[in-house]
GROMACS .gro file of C-alpha atoms in nm:
model
  271
    1PRO     CA    1   1.816   2.992   4.973
    2ARG     CA    2   1.963   2.963   4.626
    3PRO     CA    3   2.021   3.290   4.437
    4GLN     CA    4   1.735   3.221   4.188
    5GLU     CA    5   1.476   3.133   4.452
    6ARG     CA    6   1.326   3.281   4.765
    7ARG     CA    7   1.179   3.108   5.064
    8THR     CA    8   0.805   3.074   5.050
    9GLY     CA    9   0.558   3.039   5.322
   10GLU     CA   10   0.357   2.728   5.392
   11GLY     CA   11   0.108   2.673   5.111
   12ASP     CA   12   0.268   2.917   4.868
   13ALA     CA   13   0.345   2.800   4.516
   14PRO     CA   14   0.712   2.787   4.423
   15THR     CA   15   0.848   3.090   4.249
   16PRO     CA   16   0.896   3.007   3.880
   17ALA     CA   17   1.215   3.069   3.692
   18LEU     CA   18   1.242   3.378   3.476
   19PRO     CA   19   1.078   3.342   3.131
   20ARG     CA   20   1.292   3.277   2.828
   21PRO     CA   21   1.377   3.576   2.611
   22GLN     CA   22   1.144   3.458   2.327
   23GLU     CA   23   0.839   3.420   2.552
   24ARG     CA   24   0.634   3.635   2.787
   25ARG     CA   25   0.425   3.535   3.084
   26THR     CA   26   0.053   3.509   3.014
   27GLY     CA   27  -0.239   3.543   3.247
   28GLU     CA   28  -0.437   3.251   3.377
   29GLY     CA   29  -0.634   3.093   3.088
   30ASP     CA   30  -0.438   3.266   2.810
   31ALA     CA   31  -0.297   3.057   2.528
   32PRO     CA   32   0.082   3.036   2.513
   33THR     CA   33   0.252   3.290   2.291
   34PRO     CA   34   0.343   3.115   1.966
   35ALA     CA   35   0.682   3.130   1.809
   36LEU     CA   36   0.732   3.359   1.513
   37PRO     CA   37   0.605   3.199   1.191
   38ARG     CA   38   0.842   3.092   0.919
   39PRO     CA   39   0.880   3.336   0.630
   40GLN     CA   40   0.682   3.115   0.386
   41GLU     CA   41   0.414   3.008   0.633
   42ARG     CA   42   0.152   3.152   0.867
   43ARG     CA   43  -0.008   2.997   1.170
   44THR     CA   44  -0.357   2.860   1.106
   45GLY     CA   45  -0.647   2.822   1.344
   46GLU     CA   46  -0.768   2.493   1.473
   47GLY     CA   47  -0.924   2.295   1.186
   48ASP     CA   48  -0.768   2.504   0.909
   49GLY     CA   49  -0.599   2.324   0.624
   50PRO     CA   50  -0.236   2.373   0.527
   51THR     CA   51  -0.139   2.718   0.403
   52LEU     CA   52  -0.102   2.726   0.024
   53PRO     CA   53   0.135   2.950  -0.166
   54PRO     CA   54  -0.021   3.261  -0.320
   55PRO     CA   55  -0.197   3.224  -0.657
   56MET     CA   56  -0.014   3.289  -0.980
   57SER     CA   57  -0.182   3.630  -1.007
   58GLU     CA   58   0.018   3.741  -0.700
   59VAL     CA   59   0.352   3.622  -0.831
   60HIS     CA   60   0.545   3.904  -0.998
   61ASP     CA   61   0.843   3.897  -1.227
   62GLY     CA   62   1.166   3.887  -1.044
   63GLY     CA   63   1.089   3.600  -0.812
   64GLY     CA   64   0.889   3.567  -0.499
   65PRO     CA   65   0.690   3.287  -0.343
   66GLY     CA   66   0.450   3.093  -0.565
   67TRP     CA   67   0.395   2.776  -0.761
   68GLY     CA   68   0.572   2.896  -1.070
   69LEU     CA   69   0.486   2.781  -1.423
   70LEU     CA   70   0.512   2.421  -1.548
   71ALA     CA   71   0.475   2.342  -1.919
   72LEU     CA   72   0.404   1.987  -2.036
   73ASP     CA   73   0.411   1.836  -2.383
   74ALA     CA   74   0.287   1.493  -2.486
   75ARG     CA   75   0.223   1.299  -2.803
   76VAL     CA   76  -0.008   0.997  -2.811
   77VAL     CA   77   0.014   0.760  -3.107
   78VAL     CA   78  -0.309   0.563  -3.151
   79HIS     CA   79  -0.205   0.394  -3.473
   80GLY     CA   80   0.030   0.455  -3.763
   81PRO     CA   81  -0.076   0.660  -4.068
   82GLU     CA   82  -0.072   0.349  -4.285
   83VAL     CA   83  -0.358   0.183  -4.091
   84GLN     CA   84  -0.689   0.203  -4.279
   85ARG     CA   85  -1.021   0.279  -4.110
   86HIS     CA   86  -1.159  -0.072  -4.167
   87GLN     CA   87  -0.850  -0.219  -3.996
   88LEU     CA   88  -0.918  -0.045  -3.665
   89PRO     CA   89  -1.048  -0.266  -3.381
   90LYS     CA   90  -1.417  -0.240  -3.300
   91LEU     CA   91  -1.533  -0.061  -2.988
   92ALA     CA   92  -1.662  -0.274  -2.701
   93ILE     CA   93  -1.985  -0.070  -2.706
   94ARG     CA   94  -2.089   0.051  -3.047
   95ALA     CA   95  -2.184   0.416  -3.076
   96TYR     CA   96  -2.528   0.530  -3.188
   97PRO     CA   97  -2.539   0.468  -3.569
   98ARG     CA   98  -2.634   0.818  -3.684
   99GLN     CA   99  -2.566   0.724  -4.045
  100TYR     CA  100  -2.903   0.547  -4.051
  101VAL     CA  101  -3.103   0.862  -3.971
  102LYS     CA  102  -3.293   0.943  -4.292
  103PRO     CA  103  -3.576   1.187  -4.372
  104TRP     CA  104  -3.862   1.077  -4.595
  105THR     CA  105  -4.198   1.215  -4.708
  106MET     CA  106  -4.516   1.009  -4.743
  107LYS     CA  107  -4.737   1.033  -5.049
  108ASP     CA  108  -4.974   1.273  -4.872
  109GLY     CA  109  -4.687   1.505  -4.776
  110THR     CA  110  -4.642   1.387  -4.417
  111PRO     CA  111  -4.273   1.417  -4.317
  112VAL     CA  112  -4.120   1.109  -4.155
  113THR     CA  113  -3.781   1.049  -3.997
  114PHE     CA  114  -3.628   0.701  -3.994
  115ARG     CA  115  -3.373   0.657  -3.717
  116PRO     CA  116  -3.231   0.387  -3.490
  117ILE     CA  117  -3.422   0.342  -3.168
  118ARG     CA  118  -3.292   0.505  -2.847
  119PRO     CA  119  -3.332   0.416  -2.477
  120GLU     CA  120  -3.544   0.728  -2.416
  121ASP     CA  121  -3.803   0.604  -2.670
  122GLU     CA  122  -3.971   0.378  -2.411
  123PRO     CA  123  -4.258   0.624  -2.331
  124MET     CA  124  -4.332   0.669  -2.702
  125MET     CA  125  -4.322   0.292  -2.751
  126ILE     CA  126  -4.593   0.256  -2.486
  127LYS     CA  127  -4.814   0.503  -2.672
  128PHE     CA  128  -4.734   0.323  -2.997
  129HIS     CA  129  -4.860  -0.010  -2.861
  130GLU     CA  130  -5.171   0.154  -2.715
  131THR     CA  131  -5.288   0.246  -3.067
  132LEU     CA  132  -5.242  -0.097  -3.229
  133SER     CA  133  -5.538  -0.313  -3.323
  134ASP     CA  134  -5.556  -0.680  -3.230
  135ARG     CA  135  -5.513  -0.774  -3.596
  136SER     CA  136  -5.192  -0.568  -3.631
  137VAL     CA  137  -5.054  -0.731  -3.318
  138TYR     CA  138  -5.135  -1.078  -3.451
  139MET     CA  139  -4.975  -1.005  -3.790
  140ARG     CA  140  -4.654  -0.903  -3.614
  141TYR     CA  141  -4.625  -1.165  -3.340
  142LEU     CA  142  -4.821  -1.442  -3.516
  143HIS     CA  143  -5.023  -1.497  -3.198
  144PRO     CA  144  -5.244  -1.282  -2.971
  145MET     CA  145  -5.057  -1.069  -2.716
  146LEU     CA  146  -5.215  -0.847  -2.451
  147LEU     CA  147  -5.123  -0.480  -2.421
  148SER     CA  148  -5.020  -0.534  -2.059
  149GLN     CA  149  -4.766  -0.790  -2.180
  150ARG     CA  150  -4.631  -0.570  -2.457
  151VAL     CA  151  -4.568  -0.258  -2.249
  152THR     CA  152  -4.391  -0.400  -1.943
  153HIS     CA  153  -4.074  -0.212  -1.852
  154GLU     CA  154  -3.864  -0.530  -1.865
  155ARG     CA  155  -3.973  -0.600  -2.222
  156LEU     CA  156  -3.951  -0.245  -2.356
  157SER     CA  157  -3.613  -0.184  -2.194
  158ARG     CA  158  -3.473  -0.479  -2.390
  159ILE     CA  159  -3.626  -0.337  -2.709
  160CYS     CA  160  -3.506   0.021  -2.658
  161PHE     CA  161  -3.162  -0.056  -2.512
  162VAL     CA  162  -3.017  -0.208  -2.827
  163ASP     CA  163  -2.675  -0.363  -2.882
  164TYR     CA  164  -2.620  -0.213  -3.227
  165GLU     CA  165  -2.357  -0.476  -3.299
  166ARG     CA  166  -2.621  -0.752  -3.282
  167GLU     CA  167  -2.934  -0.581  -3.405
  168ILE     CA  168  -3.060  -0.258  -3.553
  169ALA     CA  169  -3.411  -0.134  -3.476
  170LEU     CA  170  -3.545   0.154  -3.686
  171VAL     CA  171  -3.840   0.367  -3.584
  172ALA     CA  172  -4.041   0.585  -3.819
  173GLU     CA  173  -4.113   0.908  -3.634
  174ALA     CA  174  -4.389   1.145  -3.749
  175ASN     CA  175  -4.617   1.417  -3.612
  176ASP     CA  176  -4.949   1.317  -3.461
  177PRO     CA  177  -5.219   1.459  -3.694
  178HIS     CA  178  -5.440   1.552  -3.396
  179THR     CA  179  -5.195   1.684  -3.134
  180GLY     CA  180  -4.894   1.773  -3.347
  181GLU     CA  181  -4.651   1.599  -3.109
  182ARG     CA  182  -4.391   1.352  -3.228
  183ARG     CA  183  -4.494   0.987  -3.222
  184ILE     CA  184  -4.367   0.651  -3.344
  185ALA     CA  185  -4.558   0.543  -3.653
  186ALA     CA  186  -4.373   0.217  -3.724
  187VAL     CA  187  -4.093  -0.004  -3.593
  188GLY     CA  188  -3.869  -0.238  -3.792
  189ARG     CA  189  -3.588  -0.459  -3.666
  190LEU     CA  190  -3.294  -0.657  -3.802
  191SER     CA  191  -3.167  -0.921  -3.558
  192LYS     CA  192  -2.853  -1.111  -3.650
  193LEU     CA  193  -2.888  -1.489  -3.635
  194HIS     CA  194  -2.628  -1.659  -3.418
  195GLY     CA  195  -2.359  -1.847  -3.605
  196THR     CA  196  -2.449  -1.701  -3.945
  197ASN     CA  197  -2.419  -1.377  -4.137
  198ASP     CA  198  -2.797  -1.362  -4.180
  199ALA     CA  199  -3.054  -1.150  -4.000
  200ASN     CA  200  -3.420  -1.190  -3.922
  201SER     CA  201  -3.651  -0.900  -4.008
  202THR     CA  202  -3.968  -0.796  -3.824
  203MET     CA  203  -4.189  -0.493  -3.875
  204LEU     CA  204  -4.498  -0.333  -3.720
  205VAL     CA  205  -4.688  -0.029  -3.854
  206ASN     CA  206  -4.939   0.181  -3.662
  207ASP     CA  207  -5.293   0.131  -3.793
  208ALA     CA  208  -5.331   0.503  -3.873
  209PHE     CA  209  -5.028   0.487  -4.104
  210GLN     CA  210  -5.106   0.163  -4.287
  211ASN     CA  211  -5.176   0.153  -4.663
  212ARG     CA  212  -4.980   0.477  -4.710
  213GLY     CA  213  -4.648   0.336  -4.830
  214LEU     CA  214  -4.477   0.361  -4.491
  215GLY     CA  215  -4.431  -0.014  -4.441
  216LYS     CA  216  -4.271  -0.057  -4.781
  217GLU     CA  217  -4.029   0.231  -4.723
  218LEU     CA  218  -3.939   0.103  -4.377
  219LEU     CA  219  -3.853  -0.237  -4.521
  220ARG     CA  220  -3.647  -0.067  -4.791
  221GLN     CA  221  -3.454   0.120  -4.520
  222LEU     CA  222  -3.391  -0.208  -4.337
  223LEU     CA  223  -3.248  -0.358  -4.656
  224GLU     CA  224  -3.012  -0.061  -4.690
  225VAL     CA  225  -2.901  -0.109  -4.331
  226GLY     CA  226  -2.842  -0.480  -4.397
  227ARG     CA  227  -2.621  -0.401  -4.695
  228ALA     CA  228  -2.425  -0.142  -4.498
  229GLU     CA  229  -2.376  -0.397  -4.219
  230LYS     CA  230  -2.249  -0.645  -4.482
  231LEU     CA  231  -2.513  -0.909  -4.410
  232SER     CA  232  -2.545  -1.201  -4.650
  233ARG     CA  233  -2.924  -1.234  -4.647
  234ILE     CA  234  -3.236  -1.121  -4.463
  235ARG     CA  235  -3.517  -1.355  -4.363
  236ALA     CA  236  -3.875  -1.293  -4.252
  237THR     CA  237  -4.174  -1.501  -4.148
  238ILE     CA  238  -4.515  -1.379  -4.269
  239ALA     CA  239  -4.864  -1.490  -4.172
  240PRO     CA  240  -5.042  -1.664  -4.462
  241ASP     CA  241  -5.329  -1.410  -4.457
  242ASN     CA  242  -5.097  -1.107  -4.452
  243ILE     CA  243  -5.125  -1.059  -4.826
  244ALA     CA  244  -5.018  -0.692  -4.818
  245MET     CA  245  -4.684  -0.777  -4.657
  246GLN     CA  246  -4.624  -1.062  -4.899
  247ARG     CA  247  -4.675  -0.822  -5.190
  248VAL     CA  248  -4.435  -0.567  -5.042
  249CYS     CA  249  -4.166  -0.832  -4.994
  250THR     CA  250  -4.210  -0.960  -5.349
  251THR     CA  251  -4.181  -0.605  -5.486
  252LEU     CA  252  -3.851  -0.549  -5.301
  253GLY     CA  253  -3.694  -0.874  -5.424
  254PHE     CA  254  -3.776  -1.132  -5.156
  255GLN     CA  255  -3.832  -1.494  -5.254
  256LEU     CA  256  -4.142  -1.641  -5.088
  257THR     CA  257  -4.181  -2.008  -4.996
  258LYS     CA  258  -4.430  -2.198  -4.783
  259ALA     CA  259  -4.285  -2.331  -4.460
  260PRO     CA  260  -4.288  -2.714  -4.477
  261ASP     CA  261  -4.392  -2.761  -4.114
  262SER     CA  262  -4.648  -2.481  -4.081
  263LEU     CA  263  -4.880  -2.252  -4.273
  264MET     CA  264  -4.642  -1.956  -4.245
  265VAL     CA  265  -4.467  -1.799  -4.543
  266ASN     CA  266  -4.088  -1.767  -4.543
  267ALA     CA  267  -3.935  -1.467  -4.721
  268VAL     CA  268  -3.563  -1.451  -4.805
  269ILE     CA  269  -3.355  -1.197  -4.995
  270GLU     CA  270  -2.987  -1.223  -5.087
  271LEU     CA  271  -2.787  -0.908  -5.025
   0.00000   0.00000   0.00000
């Protein structure tokens, strides 16, 4: 036999060579002895992620393993100092126009807040429509309209999710005299007419708040919004028997004319 081997009997396993100096023999079923880990690493168990360096809190002055410290500096120039505010490009989606939020007090002392409508106003808009009389609905839409039609989600979502670049809807918010909770007392809207610098105005006041000066003040607020938006004129269509609204428009400077092809009254004001 060779010097490193011995003769074995029939059925015996061959005698293995001597283990290497860095390894030791393990028993049956034992895992192999791993090599020594590198100085910056440790062996991880099955499924463990890579070993990260120690956190900065463990890194001491004088060196040692760690991420170190990296300082960055940057300067972003949006526009030059000579560019005026009105020269800046418009945003793709206009922000909520908070400048149109205004407090006001009714003649009887009831506090009111005028503000642009918001998407979360849909539940209050449903309650608002539930309190309207058939006559108020007709004066606004110039034809009968069922409550079930007015409060559908598809319709109210279009009303509450407003593109402020194309139209501004103001709500008059006040406390309910019976429950004390906030409610919508009136809604007014300016919708820009395509291809012109004009806007159409519509308005609807809750029956409990009519004949208290709220409608007139809401229309006044809409005129202020129109001037701030640099509109040329505001138009409105009024039912011939809506005498109260015709008087309010005349007081605020609208010119009234009879529509040539219908009984409706056209109201126009130059801004």
